[in-house]
Coordinates of C-alpha atoms in Angstrom, one line a residue:
X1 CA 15.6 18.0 -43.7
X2 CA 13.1 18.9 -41.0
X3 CA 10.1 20.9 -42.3
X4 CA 6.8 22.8 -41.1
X5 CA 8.3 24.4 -37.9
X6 CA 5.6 23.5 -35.1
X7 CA 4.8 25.9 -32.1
X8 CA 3.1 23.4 -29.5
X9 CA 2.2 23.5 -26.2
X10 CA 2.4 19.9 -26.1
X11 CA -0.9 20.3 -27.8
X12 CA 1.6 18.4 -30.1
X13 CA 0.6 15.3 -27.6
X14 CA -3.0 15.7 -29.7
X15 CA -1.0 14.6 -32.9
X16 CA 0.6 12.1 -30.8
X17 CA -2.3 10.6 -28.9
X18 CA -5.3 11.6 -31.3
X19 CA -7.8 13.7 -28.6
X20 CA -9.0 17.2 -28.9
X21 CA -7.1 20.0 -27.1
X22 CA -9.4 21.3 -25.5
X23 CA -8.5 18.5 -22.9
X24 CA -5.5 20.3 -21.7
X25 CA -7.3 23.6 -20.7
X26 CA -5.7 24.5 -17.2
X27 CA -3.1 21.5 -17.2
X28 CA 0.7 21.4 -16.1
X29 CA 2.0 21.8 -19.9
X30 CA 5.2 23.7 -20.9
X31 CA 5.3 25.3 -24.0
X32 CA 8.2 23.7 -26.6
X33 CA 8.7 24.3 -30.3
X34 CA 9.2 21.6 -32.0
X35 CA 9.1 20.3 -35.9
X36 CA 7.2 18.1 -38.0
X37 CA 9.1 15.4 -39.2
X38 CA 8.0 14.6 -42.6
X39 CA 11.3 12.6 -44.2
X40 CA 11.1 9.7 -41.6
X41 CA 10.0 6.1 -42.3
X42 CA 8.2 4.1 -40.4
X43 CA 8.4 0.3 -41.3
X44 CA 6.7 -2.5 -39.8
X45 CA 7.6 -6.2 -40.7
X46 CA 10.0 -4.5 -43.4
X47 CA 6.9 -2.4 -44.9
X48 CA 7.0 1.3 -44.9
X49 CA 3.6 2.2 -43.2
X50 CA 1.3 4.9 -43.1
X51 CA 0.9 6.5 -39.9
X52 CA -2.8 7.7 -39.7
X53 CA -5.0 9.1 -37.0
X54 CA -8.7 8.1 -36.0
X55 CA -10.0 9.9 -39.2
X56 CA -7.4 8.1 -41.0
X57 CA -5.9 11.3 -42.2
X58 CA -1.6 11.3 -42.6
X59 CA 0.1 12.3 -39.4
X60 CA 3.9 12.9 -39.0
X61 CA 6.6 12.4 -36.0
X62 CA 7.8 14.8 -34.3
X63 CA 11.2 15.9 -33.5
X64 CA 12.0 17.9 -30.2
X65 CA 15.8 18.9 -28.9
X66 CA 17.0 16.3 -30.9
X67 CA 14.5 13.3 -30.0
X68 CA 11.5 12.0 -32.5
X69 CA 8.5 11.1 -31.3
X70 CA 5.8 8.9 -33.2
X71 CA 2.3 9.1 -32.7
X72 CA 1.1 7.0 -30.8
X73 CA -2.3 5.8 -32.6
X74 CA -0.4 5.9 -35.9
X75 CA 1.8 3.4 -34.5
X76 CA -0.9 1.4 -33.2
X77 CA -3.0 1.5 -35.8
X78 CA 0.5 0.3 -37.8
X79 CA 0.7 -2.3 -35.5
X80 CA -2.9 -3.5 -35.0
X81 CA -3.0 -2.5 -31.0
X82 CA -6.0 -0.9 -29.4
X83 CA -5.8 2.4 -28.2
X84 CA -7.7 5.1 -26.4
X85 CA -7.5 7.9 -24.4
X86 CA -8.7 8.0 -20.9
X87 CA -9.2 11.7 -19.7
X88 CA -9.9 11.3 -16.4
X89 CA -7.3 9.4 -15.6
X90 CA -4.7 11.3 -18.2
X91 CA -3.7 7.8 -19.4
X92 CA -2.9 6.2 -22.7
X93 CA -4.4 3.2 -23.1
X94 CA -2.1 0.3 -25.4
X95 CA -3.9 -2.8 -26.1
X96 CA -6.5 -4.8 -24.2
X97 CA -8.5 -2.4 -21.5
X98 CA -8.2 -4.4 -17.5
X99 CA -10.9 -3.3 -15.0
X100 CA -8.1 -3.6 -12.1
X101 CA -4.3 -5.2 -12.5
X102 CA -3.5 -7.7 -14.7
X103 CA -1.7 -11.3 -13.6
X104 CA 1.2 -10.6 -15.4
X105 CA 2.1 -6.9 -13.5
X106 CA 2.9 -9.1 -10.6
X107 CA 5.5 -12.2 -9.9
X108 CA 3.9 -15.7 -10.8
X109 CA 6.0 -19.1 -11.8
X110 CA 6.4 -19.3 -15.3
X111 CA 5.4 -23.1 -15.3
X112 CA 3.1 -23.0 -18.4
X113 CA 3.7 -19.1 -19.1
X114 CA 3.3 -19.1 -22.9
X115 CA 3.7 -16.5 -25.3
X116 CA 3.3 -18.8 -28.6
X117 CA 0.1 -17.9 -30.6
X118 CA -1.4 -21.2 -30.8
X119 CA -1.5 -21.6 -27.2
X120 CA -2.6 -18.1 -26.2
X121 CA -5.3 -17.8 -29.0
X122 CA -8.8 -18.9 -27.5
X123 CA -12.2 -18.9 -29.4
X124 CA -10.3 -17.1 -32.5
X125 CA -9.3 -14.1 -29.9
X126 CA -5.6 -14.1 -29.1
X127 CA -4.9 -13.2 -25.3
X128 CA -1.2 -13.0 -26.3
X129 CA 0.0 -14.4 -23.1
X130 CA -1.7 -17.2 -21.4
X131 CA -1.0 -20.2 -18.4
X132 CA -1.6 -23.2 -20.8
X133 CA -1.6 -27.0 -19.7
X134 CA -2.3 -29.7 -22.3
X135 CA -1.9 -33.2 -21.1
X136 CA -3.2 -35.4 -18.5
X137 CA -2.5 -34.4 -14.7
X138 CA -2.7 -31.7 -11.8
X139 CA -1.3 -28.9 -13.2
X140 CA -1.0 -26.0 -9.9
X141 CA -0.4 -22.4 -10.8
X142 CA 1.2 -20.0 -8.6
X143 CA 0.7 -16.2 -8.7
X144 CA 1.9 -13.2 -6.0
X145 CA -0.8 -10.8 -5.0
X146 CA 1.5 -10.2 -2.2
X147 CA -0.9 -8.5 0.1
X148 CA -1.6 -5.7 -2.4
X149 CA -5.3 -6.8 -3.5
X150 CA -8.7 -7.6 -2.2
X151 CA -10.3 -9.5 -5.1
X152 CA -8.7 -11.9 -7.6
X153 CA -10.6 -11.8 -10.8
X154 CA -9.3 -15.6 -12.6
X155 CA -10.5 -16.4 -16.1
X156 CA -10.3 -20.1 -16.8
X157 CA -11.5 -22.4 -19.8
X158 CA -11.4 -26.1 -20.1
X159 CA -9.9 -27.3 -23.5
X160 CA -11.7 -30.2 -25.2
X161 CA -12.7 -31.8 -22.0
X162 CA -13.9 -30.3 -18.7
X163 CA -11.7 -29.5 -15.8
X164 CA -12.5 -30.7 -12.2
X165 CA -10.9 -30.4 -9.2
X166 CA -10.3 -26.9 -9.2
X167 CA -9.3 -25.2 -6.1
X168 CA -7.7 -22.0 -4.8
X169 CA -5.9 -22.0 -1.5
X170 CA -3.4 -19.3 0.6
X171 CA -0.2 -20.8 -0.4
X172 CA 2.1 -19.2 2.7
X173 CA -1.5 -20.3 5.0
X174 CA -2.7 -23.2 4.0
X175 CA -5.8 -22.0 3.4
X176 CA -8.4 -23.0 0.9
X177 CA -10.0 -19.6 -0.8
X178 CA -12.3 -21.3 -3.2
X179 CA -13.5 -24.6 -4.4
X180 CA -14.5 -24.0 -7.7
X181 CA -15.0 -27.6 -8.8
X182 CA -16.0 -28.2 -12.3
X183 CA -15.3 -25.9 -15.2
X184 CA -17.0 -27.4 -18.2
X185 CA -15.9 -27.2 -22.1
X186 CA -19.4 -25.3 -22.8
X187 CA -18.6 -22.3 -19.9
X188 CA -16.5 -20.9 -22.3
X189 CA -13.9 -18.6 -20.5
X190 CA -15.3 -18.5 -16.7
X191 CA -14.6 -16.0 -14.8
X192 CA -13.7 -16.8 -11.1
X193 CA -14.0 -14.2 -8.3
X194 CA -12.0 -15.0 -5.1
X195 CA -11.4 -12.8 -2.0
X196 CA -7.3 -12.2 -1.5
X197 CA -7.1 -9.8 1.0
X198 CA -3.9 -9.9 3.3
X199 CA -2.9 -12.8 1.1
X200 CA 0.9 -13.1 -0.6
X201 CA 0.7 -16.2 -2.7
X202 CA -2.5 -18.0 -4.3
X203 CA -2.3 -21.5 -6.0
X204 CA -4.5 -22.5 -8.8
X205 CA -5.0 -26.3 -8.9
X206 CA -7.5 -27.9 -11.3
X207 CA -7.5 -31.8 -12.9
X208 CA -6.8 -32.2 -16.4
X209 CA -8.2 -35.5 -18.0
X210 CA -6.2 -37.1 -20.9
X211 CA -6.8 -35.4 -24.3
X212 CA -8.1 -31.7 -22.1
X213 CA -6.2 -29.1 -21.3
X214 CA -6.7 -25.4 -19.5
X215 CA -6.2 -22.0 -20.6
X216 CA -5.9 -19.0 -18.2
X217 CA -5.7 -15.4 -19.8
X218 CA -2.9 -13.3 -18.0
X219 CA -4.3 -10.0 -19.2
X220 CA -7.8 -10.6 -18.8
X221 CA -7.4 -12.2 -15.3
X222 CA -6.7 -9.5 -13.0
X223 CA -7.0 -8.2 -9.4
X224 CA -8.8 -5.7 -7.5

């Protein structure tokens, strides 16, 4: 049974997002009434969970004209995401926070695209998807900026031993972009700034010793 009728002017999004009303003074809202939805479970990995808000006081779903809707921070507090508000920008914020686009909103080949945990996972923080490359070799990643970007922000770390070689050219021009050269074990993950305006596709080369390897965050790389 449905219980605690709501009246919300989508204020209800406050119980859902977890900021302060005040936010949606003089905003594009419709008024809807709606009900809190206190018999539905949530479970995650087959445990019921408490949905809570930043406080970490109990919040409930909501159901509208037949549709229920969970809050958002309960849910990923549930689920261990980051979340946050931006108001500015009237955006919801899942997971990790990207100063531009990350890789993976564009096309790239999925030679060495890995989801696994024990590849994407880097200094104990894990990137959750990840170009990794373990063996001896020339590995060359390809990515699409197709045209849409003026700076390519690359994150790269050598794995056991360093990486040499690296360079990033204009695939569909032939042009080299960047000679990077050396990344060593000690940089840690390097970040790599490259100019990519008016340019479609970018390689990534770089050569991998035997026993080394290279990581390259998907999320954390990004472009401007």
């Amino acid at each position: 049974m449905l219980n605690k009728k709501l009246i919300a002017s989508v204020a209800g999004l406050s119980l859902l997002v977890g900021v302060g009303t005040g936010v949606y003074a003089g905003s594009n809202l419709q008024e809807i009434k709606a009900y809190l939805n206190g018999d539905l479970k949530v479970r995650v990995n087959g445990t019921v969970a408490q949905l809570n808000d930043e406080q970490g006081s109990a919040i409930l779903p909501i159901t509208y004209n037949g549709s229920t809707y969970l809050p958002v921070r309960g849910v990923a507090n549930a689920l261990s995401v980051a979340v946050d508000y931006n108001e500015a920008n009237q955006e919801v914020i899942l997971g990790e926070k990207v100063d531009g686009t990350p890789l993976n909103a564009e096309k790239f080949n999925n030679y060495m695209y890995t989801k696994d945990p024990a590849q994407t996972t880097y200094n104990n923080k894990n990137y959750k998807e990840a170009f990794y490359y373990h063996e001896s070799g020339g590995p060359t990643i390809i990515i699409t900026p197709d045209k849409k970007y003026q700076k390519l922000h690359l994150k790269m770390a050598a794995i056991d031993k360093e990486l040499t070689g690296i360079k990033i050219h204009d695939l569909d021009n032939n042009v080299l972009l960047k000679d990077v050269g050396t990344i060593a074990t000690k940089d840690g993950l390097k970040e790599i700034v490259v100019d990519i305006g008016n340019v479609k596709t970018v390689t990534i080369e770089a050569q991998v010793k035997d026993g080394g390897g290279l990581f390259v965050p998907l999320i954390d790389s990004y472009y401007k």
